[in-house]
Coordinates of C-alpha atoms and ligand atoms in Angstrom, one line a residue:
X1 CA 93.4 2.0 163.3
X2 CA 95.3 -0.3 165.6
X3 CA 97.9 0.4 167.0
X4 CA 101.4 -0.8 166.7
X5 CA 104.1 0.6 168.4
X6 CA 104.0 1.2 172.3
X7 CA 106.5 3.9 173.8
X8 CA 106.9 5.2 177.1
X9 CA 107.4 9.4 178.1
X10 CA 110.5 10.6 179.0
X11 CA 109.0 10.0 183.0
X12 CA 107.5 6.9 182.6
X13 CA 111.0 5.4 182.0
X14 CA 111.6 3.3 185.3
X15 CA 114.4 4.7 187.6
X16 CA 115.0 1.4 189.8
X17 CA 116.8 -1.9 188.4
X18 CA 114.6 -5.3 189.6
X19 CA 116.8 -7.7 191.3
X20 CA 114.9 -11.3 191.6
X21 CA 117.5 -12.4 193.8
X22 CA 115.5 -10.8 196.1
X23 CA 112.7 -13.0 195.4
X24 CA 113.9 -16.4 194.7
X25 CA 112.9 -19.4 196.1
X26 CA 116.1 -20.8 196.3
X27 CA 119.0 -18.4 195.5
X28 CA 121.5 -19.5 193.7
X29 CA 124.7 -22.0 194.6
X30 CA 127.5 -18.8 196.1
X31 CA 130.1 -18.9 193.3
X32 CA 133.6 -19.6 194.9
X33 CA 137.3 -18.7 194.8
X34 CA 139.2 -20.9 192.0
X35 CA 141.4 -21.6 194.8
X36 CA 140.2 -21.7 197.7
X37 CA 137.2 -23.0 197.4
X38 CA 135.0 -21.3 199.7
X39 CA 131.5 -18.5 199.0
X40 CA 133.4 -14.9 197.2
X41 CA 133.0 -11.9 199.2
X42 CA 132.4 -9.2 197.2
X43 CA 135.8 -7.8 198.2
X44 CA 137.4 -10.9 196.3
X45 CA 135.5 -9.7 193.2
X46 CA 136.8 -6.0 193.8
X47 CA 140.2 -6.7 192.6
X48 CA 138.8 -7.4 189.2
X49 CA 135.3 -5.7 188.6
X50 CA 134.4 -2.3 189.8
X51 CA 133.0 -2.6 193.5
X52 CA 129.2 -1.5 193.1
X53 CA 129.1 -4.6 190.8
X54 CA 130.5 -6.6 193.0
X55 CA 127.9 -5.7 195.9
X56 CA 125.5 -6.0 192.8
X57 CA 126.5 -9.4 192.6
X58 CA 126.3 -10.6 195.9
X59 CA 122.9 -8.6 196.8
X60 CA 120.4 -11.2 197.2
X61 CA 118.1 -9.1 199.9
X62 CA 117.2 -5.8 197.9
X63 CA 114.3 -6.3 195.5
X64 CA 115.2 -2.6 193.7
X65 CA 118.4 -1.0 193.2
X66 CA 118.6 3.0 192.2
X67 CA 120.0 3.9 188.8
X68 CA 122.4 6.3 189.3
X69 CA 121.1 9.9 188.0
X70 CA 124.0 9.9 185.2
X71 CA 123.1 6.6 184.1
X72 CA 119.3 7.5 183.5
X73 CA 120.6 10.1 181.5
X74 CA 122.5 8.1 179.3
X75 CA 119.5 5.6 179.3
X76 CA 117.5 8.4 177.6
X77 CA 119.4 9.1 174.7
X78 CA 117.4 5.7 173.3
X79 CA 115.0 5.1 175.4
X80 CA 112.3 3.7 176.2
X81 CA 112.6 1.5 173.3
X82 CA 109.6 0.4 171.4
X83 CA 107.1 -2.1 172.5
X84 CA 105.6 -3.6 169.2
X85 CA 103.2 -5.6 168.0
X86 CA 104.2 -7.8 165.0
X87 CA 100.8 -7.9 162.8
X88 CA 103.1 -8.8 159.7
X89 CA 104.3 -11.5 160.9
X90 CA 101.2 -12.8 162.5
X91 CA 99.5 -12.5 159.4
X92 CA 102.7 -14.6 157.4
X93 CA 102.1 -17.2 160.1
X94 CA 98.2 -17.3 160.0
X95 CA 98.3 -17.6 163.6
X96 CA 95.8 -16.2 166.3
X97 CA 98.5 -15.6 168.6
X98 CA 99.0 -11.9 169.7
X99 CA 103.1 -11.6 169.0
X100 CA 105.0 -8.3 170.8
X101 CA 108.5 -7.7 170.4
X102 CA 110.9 -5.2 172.6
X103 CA 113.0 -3.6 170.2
X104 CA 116.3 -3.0 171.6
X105 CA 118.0 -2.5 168.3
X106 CA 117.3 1.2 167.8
X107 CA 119.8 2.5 169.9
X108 CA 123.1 3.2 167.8
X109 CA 124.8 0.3 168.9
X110 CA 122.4 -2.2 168.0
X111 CA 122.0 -4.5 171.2
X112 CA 120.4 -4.6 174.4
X113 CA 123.9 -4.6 175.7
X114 CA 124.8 -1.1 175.8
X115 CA 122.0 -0.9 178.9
X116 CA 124.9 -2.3 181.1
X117 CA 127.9 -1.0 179.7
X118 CA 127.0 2.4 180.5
X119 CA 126.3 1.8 184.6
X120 CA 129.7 -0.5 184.4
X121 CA 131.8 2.1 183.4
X122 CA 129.8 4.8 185.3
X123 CA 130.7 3.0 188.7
X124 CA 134.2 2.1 187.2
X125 CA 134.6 6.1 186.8
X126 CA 133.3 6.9 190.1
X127 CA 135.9 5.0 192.7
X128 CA 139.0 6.2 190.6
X129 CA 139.4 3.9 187.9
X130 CA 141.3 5.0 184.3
X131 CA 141.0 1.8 182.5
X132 CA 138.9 -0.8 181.5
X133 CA 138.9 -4.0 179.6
X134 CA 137.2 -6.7 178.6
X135 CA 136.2 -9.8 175.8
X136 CA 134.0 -9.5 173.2
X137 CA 132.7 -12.5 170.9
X138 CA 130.3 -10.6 167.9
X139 CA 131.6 -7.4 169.2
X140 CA 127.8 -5.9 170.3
X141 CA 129.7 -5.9 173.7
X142 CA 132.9 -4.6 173.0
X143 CA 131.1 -1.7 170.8
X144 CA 128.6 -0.8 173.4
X145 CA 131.4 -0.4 176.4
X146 CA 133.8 1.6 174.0
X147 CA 130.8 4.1 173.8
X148 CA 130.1 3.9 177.6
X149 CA 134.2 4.4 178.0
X150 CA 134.0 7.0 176.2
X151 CA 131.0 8.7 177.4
X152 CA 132.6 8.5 181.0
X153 CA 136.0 9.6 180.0
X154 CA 137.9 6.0 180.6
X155 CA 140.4 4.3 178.3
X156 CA 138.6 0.8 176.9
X157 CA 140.7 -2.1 175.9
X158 CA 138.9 -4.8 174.3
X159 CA 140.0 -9.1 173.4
X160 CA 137.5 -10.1 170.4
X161 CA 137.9 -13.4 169.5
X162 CA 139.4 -14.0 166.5
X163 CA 137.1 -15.7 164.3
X164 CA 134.4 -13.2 165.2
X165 CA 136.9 -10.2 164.2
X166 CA 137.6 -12.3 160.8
X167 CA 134.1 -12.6 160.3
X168 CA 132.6 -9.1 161.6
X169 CA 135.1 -6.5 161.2
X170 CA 133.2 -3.7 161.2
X171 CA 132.8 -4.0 164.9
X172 CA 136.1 -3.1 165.7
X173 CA 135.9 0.0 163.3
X174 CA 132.7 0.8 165.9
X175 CA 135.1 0.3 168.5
X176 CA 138.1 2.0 167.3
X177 CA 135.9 4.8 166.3
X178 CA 135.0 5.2 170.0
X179 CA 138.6 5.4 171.0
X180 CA 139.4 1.8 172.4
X181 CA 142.2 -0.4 171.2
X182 CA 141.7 -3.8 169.8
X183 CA 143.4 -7.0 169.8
X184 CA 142.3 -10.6 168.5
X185 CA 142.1 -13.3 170.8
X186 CA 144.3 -15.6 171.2
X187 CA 146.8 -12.7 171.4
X188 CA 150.7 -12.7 172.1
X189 CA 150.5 -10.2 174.3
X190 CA 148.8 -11.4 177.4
X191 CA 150.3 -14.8 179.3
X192 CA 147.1 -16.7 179.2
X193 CA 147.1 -15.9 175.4
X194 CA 150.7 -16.8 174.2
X195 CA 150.3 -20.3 176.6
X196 CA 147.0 -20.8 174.3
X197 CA 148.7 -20.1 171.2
X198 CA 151.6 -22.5 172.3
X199 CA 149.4 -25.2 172.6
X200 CA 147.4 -24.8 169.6
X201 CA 149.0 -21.9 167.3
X202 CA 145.6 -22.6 164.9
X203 CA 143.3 -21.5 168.2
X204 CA 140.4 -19.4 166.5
X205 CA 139.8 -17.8 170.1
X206 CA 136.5 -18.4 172.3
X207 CA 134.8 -16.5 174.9
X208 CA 136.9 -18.3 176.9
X209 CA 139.8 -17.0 175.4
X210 CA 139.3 -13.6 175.4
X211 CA 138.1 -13.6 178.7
X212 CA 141.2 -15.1 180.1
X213 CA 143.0 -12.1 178.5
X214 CA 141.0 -9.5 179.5
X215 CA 140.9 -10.6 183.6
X216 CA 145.2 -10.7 183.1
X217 CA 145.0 -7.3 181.9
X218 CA 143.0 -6.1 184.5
X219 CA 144.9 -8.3 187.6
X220 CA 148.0 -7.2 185.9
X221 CA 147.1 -3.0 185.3
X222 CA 146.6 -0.5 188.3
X223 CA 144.1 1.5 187.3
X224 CA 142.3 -1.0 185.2
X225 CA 138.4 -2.8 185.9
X226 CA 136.8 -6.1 183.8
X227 CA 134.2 -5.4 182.8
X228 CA 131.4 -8.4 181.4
X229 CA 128.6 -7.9 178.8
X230 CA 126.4 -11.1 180.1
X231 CA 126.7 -14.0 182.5
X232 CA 126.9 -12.2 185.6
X233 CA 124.0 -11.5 187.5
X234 CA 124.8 -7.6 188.0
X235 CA 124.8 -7.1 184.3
X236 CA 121.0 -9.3 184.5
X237 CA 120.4 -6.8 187.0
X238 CA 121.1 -3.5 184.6
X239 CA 119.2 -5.5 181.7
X240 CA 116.2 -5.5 183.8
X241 CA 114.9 -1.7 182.6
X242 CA 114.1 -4.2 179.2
X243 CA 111.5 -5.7 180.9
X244 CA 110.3 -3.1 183.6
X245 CA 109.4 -1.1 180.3
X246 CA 107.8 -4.2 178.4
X247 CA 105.5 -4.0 181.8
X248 CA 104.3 -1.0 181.4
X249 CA 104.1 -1.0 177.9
X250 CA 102.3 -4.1 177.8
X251 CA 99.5 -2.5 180.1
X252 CA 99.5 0.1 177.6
X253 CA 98.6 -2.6 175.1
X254 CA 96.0 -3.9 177.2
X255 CA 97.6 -7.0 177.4
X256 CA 99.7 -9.5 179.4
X257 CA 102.2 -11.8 178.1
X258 CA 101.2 -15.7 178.2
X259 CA 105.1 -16.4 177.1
X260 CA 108.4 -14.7 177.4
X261 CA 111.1 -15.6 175.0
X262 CA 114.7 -14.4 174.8
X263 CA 117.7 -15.7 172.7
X264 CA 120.3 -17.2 175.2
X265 CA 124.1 -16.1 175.3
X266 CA 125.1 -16.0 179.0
X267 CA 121.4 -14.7 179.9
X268 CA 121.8 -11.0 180.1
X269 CA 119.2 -10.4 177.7
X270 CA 116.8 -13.5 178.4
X271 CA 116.7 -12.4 182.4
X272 CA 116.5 -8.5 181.3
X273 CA 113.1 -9.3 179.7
X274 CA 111.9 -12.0 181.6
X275 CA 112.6 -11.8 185.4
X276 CA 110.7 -8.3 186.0
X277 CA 107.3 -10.7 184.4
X278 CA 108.6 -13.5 186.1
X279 CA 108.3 -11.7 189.5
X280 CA 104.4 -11.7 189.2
X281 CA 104.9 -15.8 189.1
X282 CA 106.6 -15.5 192.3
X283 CA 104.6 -13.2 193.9
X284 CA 101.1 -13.3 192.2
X285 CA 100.6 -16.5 190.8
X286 CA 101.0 -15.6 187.0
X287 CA 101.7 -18.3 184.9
X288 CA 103.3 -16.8 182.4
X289 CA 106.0 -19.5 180.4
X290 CA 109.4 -18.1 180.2
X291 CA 111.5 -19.7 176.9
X292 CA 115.4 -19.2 176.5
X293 CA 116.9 -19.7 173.0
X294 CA 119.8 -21.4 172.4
X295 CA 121.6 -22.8 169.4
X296 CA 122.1 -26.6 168.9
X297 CA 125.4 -26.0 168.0
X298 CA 126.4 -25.0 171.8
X299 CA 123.5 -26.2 174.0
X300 CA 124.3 -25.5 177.6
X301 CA 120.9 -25.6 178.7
X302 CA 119.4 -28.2 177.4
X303 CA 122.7 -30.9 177.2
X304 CA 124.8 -29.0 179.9
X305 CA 125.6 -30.0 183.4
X306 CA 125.0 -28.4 186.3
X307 CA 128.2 -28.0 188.1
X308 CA 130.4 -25.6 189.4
X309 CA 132.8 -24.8 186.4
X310 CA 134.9 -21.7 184.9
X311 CA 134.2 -18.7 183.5
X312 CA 136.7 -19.0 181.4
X313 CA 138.9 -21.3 179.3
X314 CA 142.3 -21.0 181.0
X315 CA 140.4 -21.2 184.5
X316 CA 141.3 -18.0 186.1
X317 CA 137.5 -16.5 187.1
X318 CA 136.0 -17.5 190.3
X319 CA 133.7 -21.1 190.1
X320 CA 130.2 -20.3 189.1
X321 CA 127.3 -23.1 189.9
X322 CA 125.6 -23.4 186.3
X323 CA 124.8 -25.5 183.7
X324 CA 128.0 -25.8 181.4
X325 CA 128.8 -27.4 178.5
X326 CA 133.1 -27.4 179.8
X327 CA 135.1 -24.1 180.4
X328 CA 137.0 -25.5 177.0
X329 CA 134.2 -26.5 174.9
X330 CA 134.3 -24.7 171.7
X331 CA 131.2 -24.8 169.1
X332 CA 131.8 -25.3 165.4
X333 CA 133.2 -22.8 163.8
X334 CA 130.8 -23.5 160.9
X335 CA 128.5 -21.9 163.7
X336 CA 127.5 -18.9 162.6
X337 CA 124.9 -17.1 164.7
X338 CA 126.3 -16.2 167.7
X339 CA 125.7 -16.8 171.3
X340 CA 128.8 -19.5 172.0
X341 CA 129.2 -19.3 175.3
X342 CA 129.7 -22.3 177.1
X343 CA 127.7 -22.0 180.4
X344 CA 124.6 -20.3 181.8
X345 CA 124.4 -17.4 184.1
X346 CA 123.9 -18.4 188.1
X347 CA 120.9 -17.2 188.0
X348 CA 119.0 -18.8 185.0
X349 CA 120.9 -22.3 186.2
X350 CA 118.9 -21.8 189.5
X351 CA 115.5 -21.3 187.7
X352 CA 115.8 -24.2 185.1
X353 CA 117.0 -26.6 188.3
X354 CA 113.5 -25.3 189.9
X355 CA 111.1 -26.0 186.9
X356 CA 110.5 -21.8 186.6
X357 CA 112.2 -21.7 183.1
X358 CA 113.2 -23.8 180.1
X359 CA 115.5 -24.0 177.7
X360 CA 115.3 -24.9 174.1
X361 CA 118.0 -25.5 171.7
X362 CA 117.3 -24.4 167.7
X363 CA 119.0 -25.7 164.5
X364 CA 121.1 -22.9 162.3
X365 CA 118.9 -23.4 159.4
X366 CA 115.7 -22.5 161.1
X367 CA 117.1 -19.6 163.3
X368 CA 118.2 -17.8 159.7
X369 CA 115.1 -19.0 158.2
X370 CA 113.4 -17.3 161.0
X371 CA 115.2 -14.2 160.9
X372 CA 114.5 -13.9 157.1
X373 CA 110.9 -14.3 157.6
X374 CA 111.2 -11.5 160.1
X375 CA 113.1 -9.3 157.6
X376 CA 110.8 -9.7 155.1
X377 CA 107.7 -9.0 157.6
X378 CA 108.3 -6.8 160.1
X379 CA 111.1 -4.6 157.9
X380 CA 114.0 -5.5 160.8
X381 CA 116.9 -7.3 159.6
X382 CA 117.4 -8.9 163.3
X383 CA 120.7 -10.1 164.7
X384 CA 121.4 -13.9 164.2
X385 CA 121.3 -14.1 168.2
X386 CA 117.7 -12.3 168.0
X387 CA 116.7 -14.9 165.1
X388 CA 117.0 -17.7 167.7
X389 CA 114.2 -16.0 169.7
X390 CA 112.1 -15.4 166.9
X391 CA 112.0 -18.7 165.5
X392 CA 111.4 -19.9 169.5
X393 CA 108.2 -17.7 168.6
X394 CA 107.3 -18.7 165.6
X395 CA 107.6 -22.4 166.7
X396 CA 104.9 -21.1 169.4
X397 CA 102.6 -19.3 167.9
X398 CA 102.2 -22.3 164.9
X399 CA 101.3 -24.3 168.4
X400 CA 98.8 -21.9 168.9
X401 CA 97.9 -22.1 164.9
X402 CA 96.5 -25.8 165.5
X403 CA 95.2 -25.5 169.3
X404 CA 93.3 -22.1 168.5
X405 CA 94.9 -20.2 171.4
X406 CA 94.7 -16.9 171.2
X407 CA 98.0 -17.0 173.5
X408 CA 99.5 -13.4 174.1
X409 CA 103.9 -14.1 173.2
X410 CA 106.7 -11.1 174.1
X411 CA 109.9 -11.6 172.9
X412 CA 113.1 -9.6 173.3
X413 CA 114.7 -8.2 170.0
X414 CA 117.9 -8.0 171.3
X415 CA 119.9 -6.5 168.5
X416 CA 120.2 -5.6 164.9
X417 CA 122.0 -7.9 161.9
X418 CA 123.3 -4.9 160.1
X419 CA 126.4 -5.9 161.3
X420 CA 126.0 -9.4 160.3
X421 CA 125.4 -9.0 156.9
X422 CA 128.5 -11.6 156.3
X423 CA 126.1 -14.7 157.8
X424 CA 123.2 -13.8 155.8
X425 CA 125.4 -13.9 152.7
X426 CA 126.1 -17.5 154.0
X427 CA 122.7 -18.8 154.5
X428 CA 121.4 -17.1 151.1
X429 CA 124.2 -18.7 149.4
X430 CA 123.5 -22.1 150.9
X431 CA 126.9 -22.5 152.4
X432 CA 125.6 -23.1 156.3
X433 CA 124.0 -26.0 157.5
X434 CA 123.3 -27.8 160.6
X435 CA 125.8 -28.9 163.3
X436 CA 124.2 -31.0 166.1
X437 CA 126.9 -31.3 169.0
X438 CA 127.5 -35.2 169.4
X439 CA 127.7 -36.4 172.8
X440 CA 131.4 -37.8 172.6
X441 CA 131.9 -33.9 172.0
X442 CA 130.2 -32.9 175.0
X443 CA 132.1 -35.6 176.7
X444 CA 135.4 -34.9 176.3
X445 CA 135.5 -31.6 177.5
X446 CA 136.8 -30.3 181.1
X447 CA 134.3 -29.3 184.0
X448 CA 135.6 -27.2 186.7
X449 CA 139.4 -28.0 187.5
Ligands
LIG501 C1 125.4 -10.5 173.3 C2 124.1 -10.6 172.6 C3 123.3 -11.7 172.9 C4 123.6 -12.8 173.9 O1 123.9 -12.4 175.2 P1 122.9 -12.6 176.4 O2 123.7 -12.1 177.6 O3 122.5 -14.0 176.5 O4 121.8 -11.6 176.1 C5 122.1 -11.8 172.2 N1 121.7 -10.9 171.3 C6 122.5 -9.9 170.9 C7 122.1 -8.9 169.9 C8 123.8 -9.7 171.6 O5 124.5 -8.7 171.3

C-alpha cells in the first residue's frame, strides 16, 4: 500500500528555529528609523515589539535559535503536522509529478500562523508585559494570538480591517471566545484611525490601517507589545519549524523536493517552508526552485518596487527595504482571497533581487478554481490564501504533464477555508471575477515618505 501521510514522533519535532540570515549572500538593506533615517537598533524596535523579537530581528550571525521549553510545548498540542502526498490530485491532473503538501490546517486555528503567535506572546510574558495588540486582515492572525494570549495569561487587543470583519465574522467570535476585544479598522478610537476616517469616512480599512492602530495603542499603553503575524523576519524565523519538519518528513518519503511553493502575504508562510530547503542551495548546491504566490489583484512581487517604504498606511513603522506596491495601495475590494498586503518581507525582497526566488502573480478565478479542485480531490476545503499555492502547483505539475518530468513539488497548506465559506459562495455563484491592477493604479500611490 503506499503510503500517504508522513508524521514525525513527539522527539523528532525540531527544537531549534533556522535563521537564513545567517546564511545569506547578501543580507538584507537594515530597515531604518521613519525619522531619522539611519540602521534600527534593536532597542528602537523594543519600545513597540517585545525585545527577544527585536534581537530576533536584527540577528543575522546565528544560523539556529532555541525554542523556548514552553513554546515546544505549546508546539505539540498540533504538531508535527502532516506531510502528505496528494495522489488524488495527481491522478485529476494526469501528471507524473510527485505533489506533497504540509498541512498546517489541522491545528484548531486553521493557519500556519499560530506557530508564531505563541513564541510572541511567550517572550511578551516573560519581560513583564500585560498587554498586547495587533492588526489582523482575514483574522487567522488575530485568532491564533488571542489563543497564544490566552494561553500565556496576557490581555489581546486586536484592529481587523473592516471589510474582512464584514466579510468573515466568525473570526472575531474565534477571537472573542479567546478573551480578546475587537474593533474594526478604521476605528474612532485610535488617532491614526479617526484622521483616516476624516479623510475618507467610506475607508474599508487595509492592513495598513489596522496596523497604524495597533502600533498607537501599543506606543500609547504601558504595559502593552505589537505584536505582527507576517512580514517581519522574526516571525519567518518561528515559521521555520514548517519547513524543518517538511525535511525530515520528506526523507521519510524518500524524496526531495525539486520545487517549493508557498502562497504570499507578507512571506511568513512562503519563508517558513522554504528557507530551511533553501539552505541546502546555499550550502550544498541543491537546485531546488522556490515559487511564492501572489494574487494579481495586489502583486508586490512581480509589479512592485524595490524601495524602502512603510509598513503601514499612516507611515508610523520603521522603513523596510522591499518590494512594495505604496504604503497606501489598497487592492479591489472585489478581491476576495486574501493576502493584500502591500509589500514583501526584507528578507524575501533580498532573495528575488539575487535571482534565489521568484514570484508569480495568479488571477482570482484560477486560485478558486484551484482550491475547488483541491476540495474535491484531496477532501481539504483550503483557505483562499492556500488556493494561490495550489494553483502555483497545479500550473507546475501540467508543465511536467507535457515535458514528462517526473519533478518532485512541496507546497505549504497554510490554512483551512472553513472560515471562508462566504468567498466560495461567491465564486459558486459566479459573482467574482478577475481584477488585474492597471499600471496608472500602481502609479499613483505613495512610496516611502
Ligand atoms: C496570513 C495567512 C497567509 C499569508 O501570510 P504569509 O505571512 O504570507 O504567510 C497565508 N495563508 C493563510 C492561511 C494565512 O492565514
Amino acid at each position: 500500500m503506499k503510503q500517504k501521510k508522513f508524521l514525525l514522533n513527539e522527539n523528532e519535532i525540531p527544537t531549534q528555529w533556522y535563521n537564513i540570515q545567517a546564511d545569506m549572500p547578501n543580507k538584507p538593506l537594515p530597515p531604518l528609523h521613519p525619522v531619522t533615517r539611519q540602521p534600527l537598533t534593536w532597542e528602537d524596535l523594543a519600545h513597540i515589539f517585545p525585545t527577544e523579537c527585536c534581537k530576533q530581528e536584527l540577528n543575522t550571525t546565528d544560523r539556529w535559535i532555541d525554542i523556548p521549553e514552553e513554546v515546544l510545548d505549546k508546539y505539540k498540542f498540533y504538531r508535527s503536522t502532516p506531510l502528505v502526498r496528494a495522489y488524488e490530485l495527481e491522478k485529476a491532473l494526469g501528471t507524473p509529478a510527485h505533489i506533497y503538501f504540509k498541512n498546517e490546517s489541522t491545528n484548531p486555528l486553521g493557519s500556519h500562523k499560530v506557530n508564531s503567535a505563541l513564541p510572541q506572546c511567550y517572550y511578551a510574558k516573560q519581560e513583564g508585559t500585560t498587554n498586547v495588540t495587533t492588526e489582523t486582515g482575514a483574522g487567522q492572525w488575530g485568532a491564533a494570538l488571542s489563543y497564544a494570549a490566552s494561553v500565556f495569561g496576557l490581555e489581546a487587543a486586536v484592529y481587523q480591517v473592516k471589510i474582512s470583519m464584514q466579510q468573515k465574522p466568525y473570526r472575531s467570535s474565534i477571537m472573542r471566545t479567546f478573551g480578546a476585544t475587537v474593533e474594526g479598522s478604521p476605528s474612532m478610537s485610535t488617532r491614526a484611525g479617526k484622521d483616516i476616517i476624516t479623510k475618507n469616512p467610506m475607508h474599508m480599512g487595509s492592513l495598513g490601517t489596522a496596523i497604524s492602530e495597533a502600533v498607537e495603542l501599543a506606543m500609547t499603553t504601558p504595559g502593552c507589545k505589537y505584536t505582527l503575524g507576517s512580514v517581519l523576519n522574526h516571525v519567518a524565523l518561528h515559521q521555520s519549524i514548517i519547513g524543518l519538519e517538511a525535511e525530515k518528513q520528506m526523507e521519510k518519503a524518500g524524496e526531495y523536493p525539486d520545487m517549493v511553493i508557498a502562497c504570499f502575504g507578507g512571506g511568513s508562510n512562503f519563508g517558513g517552508v522554504a528557507f530551511p530547503f533553501m539552505r541546502h542551495n546555499i550550502l550544498d548546491g541543491k537546485k531546488t526552485e522556490f515559487i511564492a504566490a501572489e494574487p494579481e489583484s495586489c502583486p508586490k512581487l512581480t509589479r512592485g518596487k524595490f524601495e524602502y517604504d512603510f509598513g503601514d498606511e499612516a507611515g508610523l513603522t520603521p522603513l523596510l527595504p522591499m518590494y512594495t506596491l505604496g504604503h497606501d495601495f489598497r487592492p479591489a475590494n472585489i478581491h476576495a482571497g486574501g493576502l493584500r498586503y502591500h509589500g514583501a518581507g526584507m528578507i524575501v525582497s533580498q532573495l528575488i533581487k539575487d535571482g534565489m526566488m521568484r514570484g508569480v502573480d495568479i488571477p482570482q478565478l484560477e486560485t478558486f478554481e484551484a482550491g475547488i479542485l483541491f476540495a474535491r480531490t484531496e477532501g481539504i476545503i483550503p483557505a483562499p490564501e492556500s488556493s494561490h499555492a495550489i494553483a502555483a502547483t497545479i500550473r507546475e505539475a501540467l508543465k511536467c504533464k507535457e515535458t514528462g518530468e517526473e519533478k518532485v513539488i512541496l507546497f505549504n497548506l497554510s490554512g483551512h477555508g472553513l472560515i471562508d465559506m462566504t468567498a466560495y459562495d461567491q465564486y459558486i455563484n459566479g459573482d467574482l471575477v478577475n481584477y488585474q491592477v492597471t499600471d496608472d493604479d500602481i502609479a499613483k500611490n505613495h512610496i516611502g515618505v
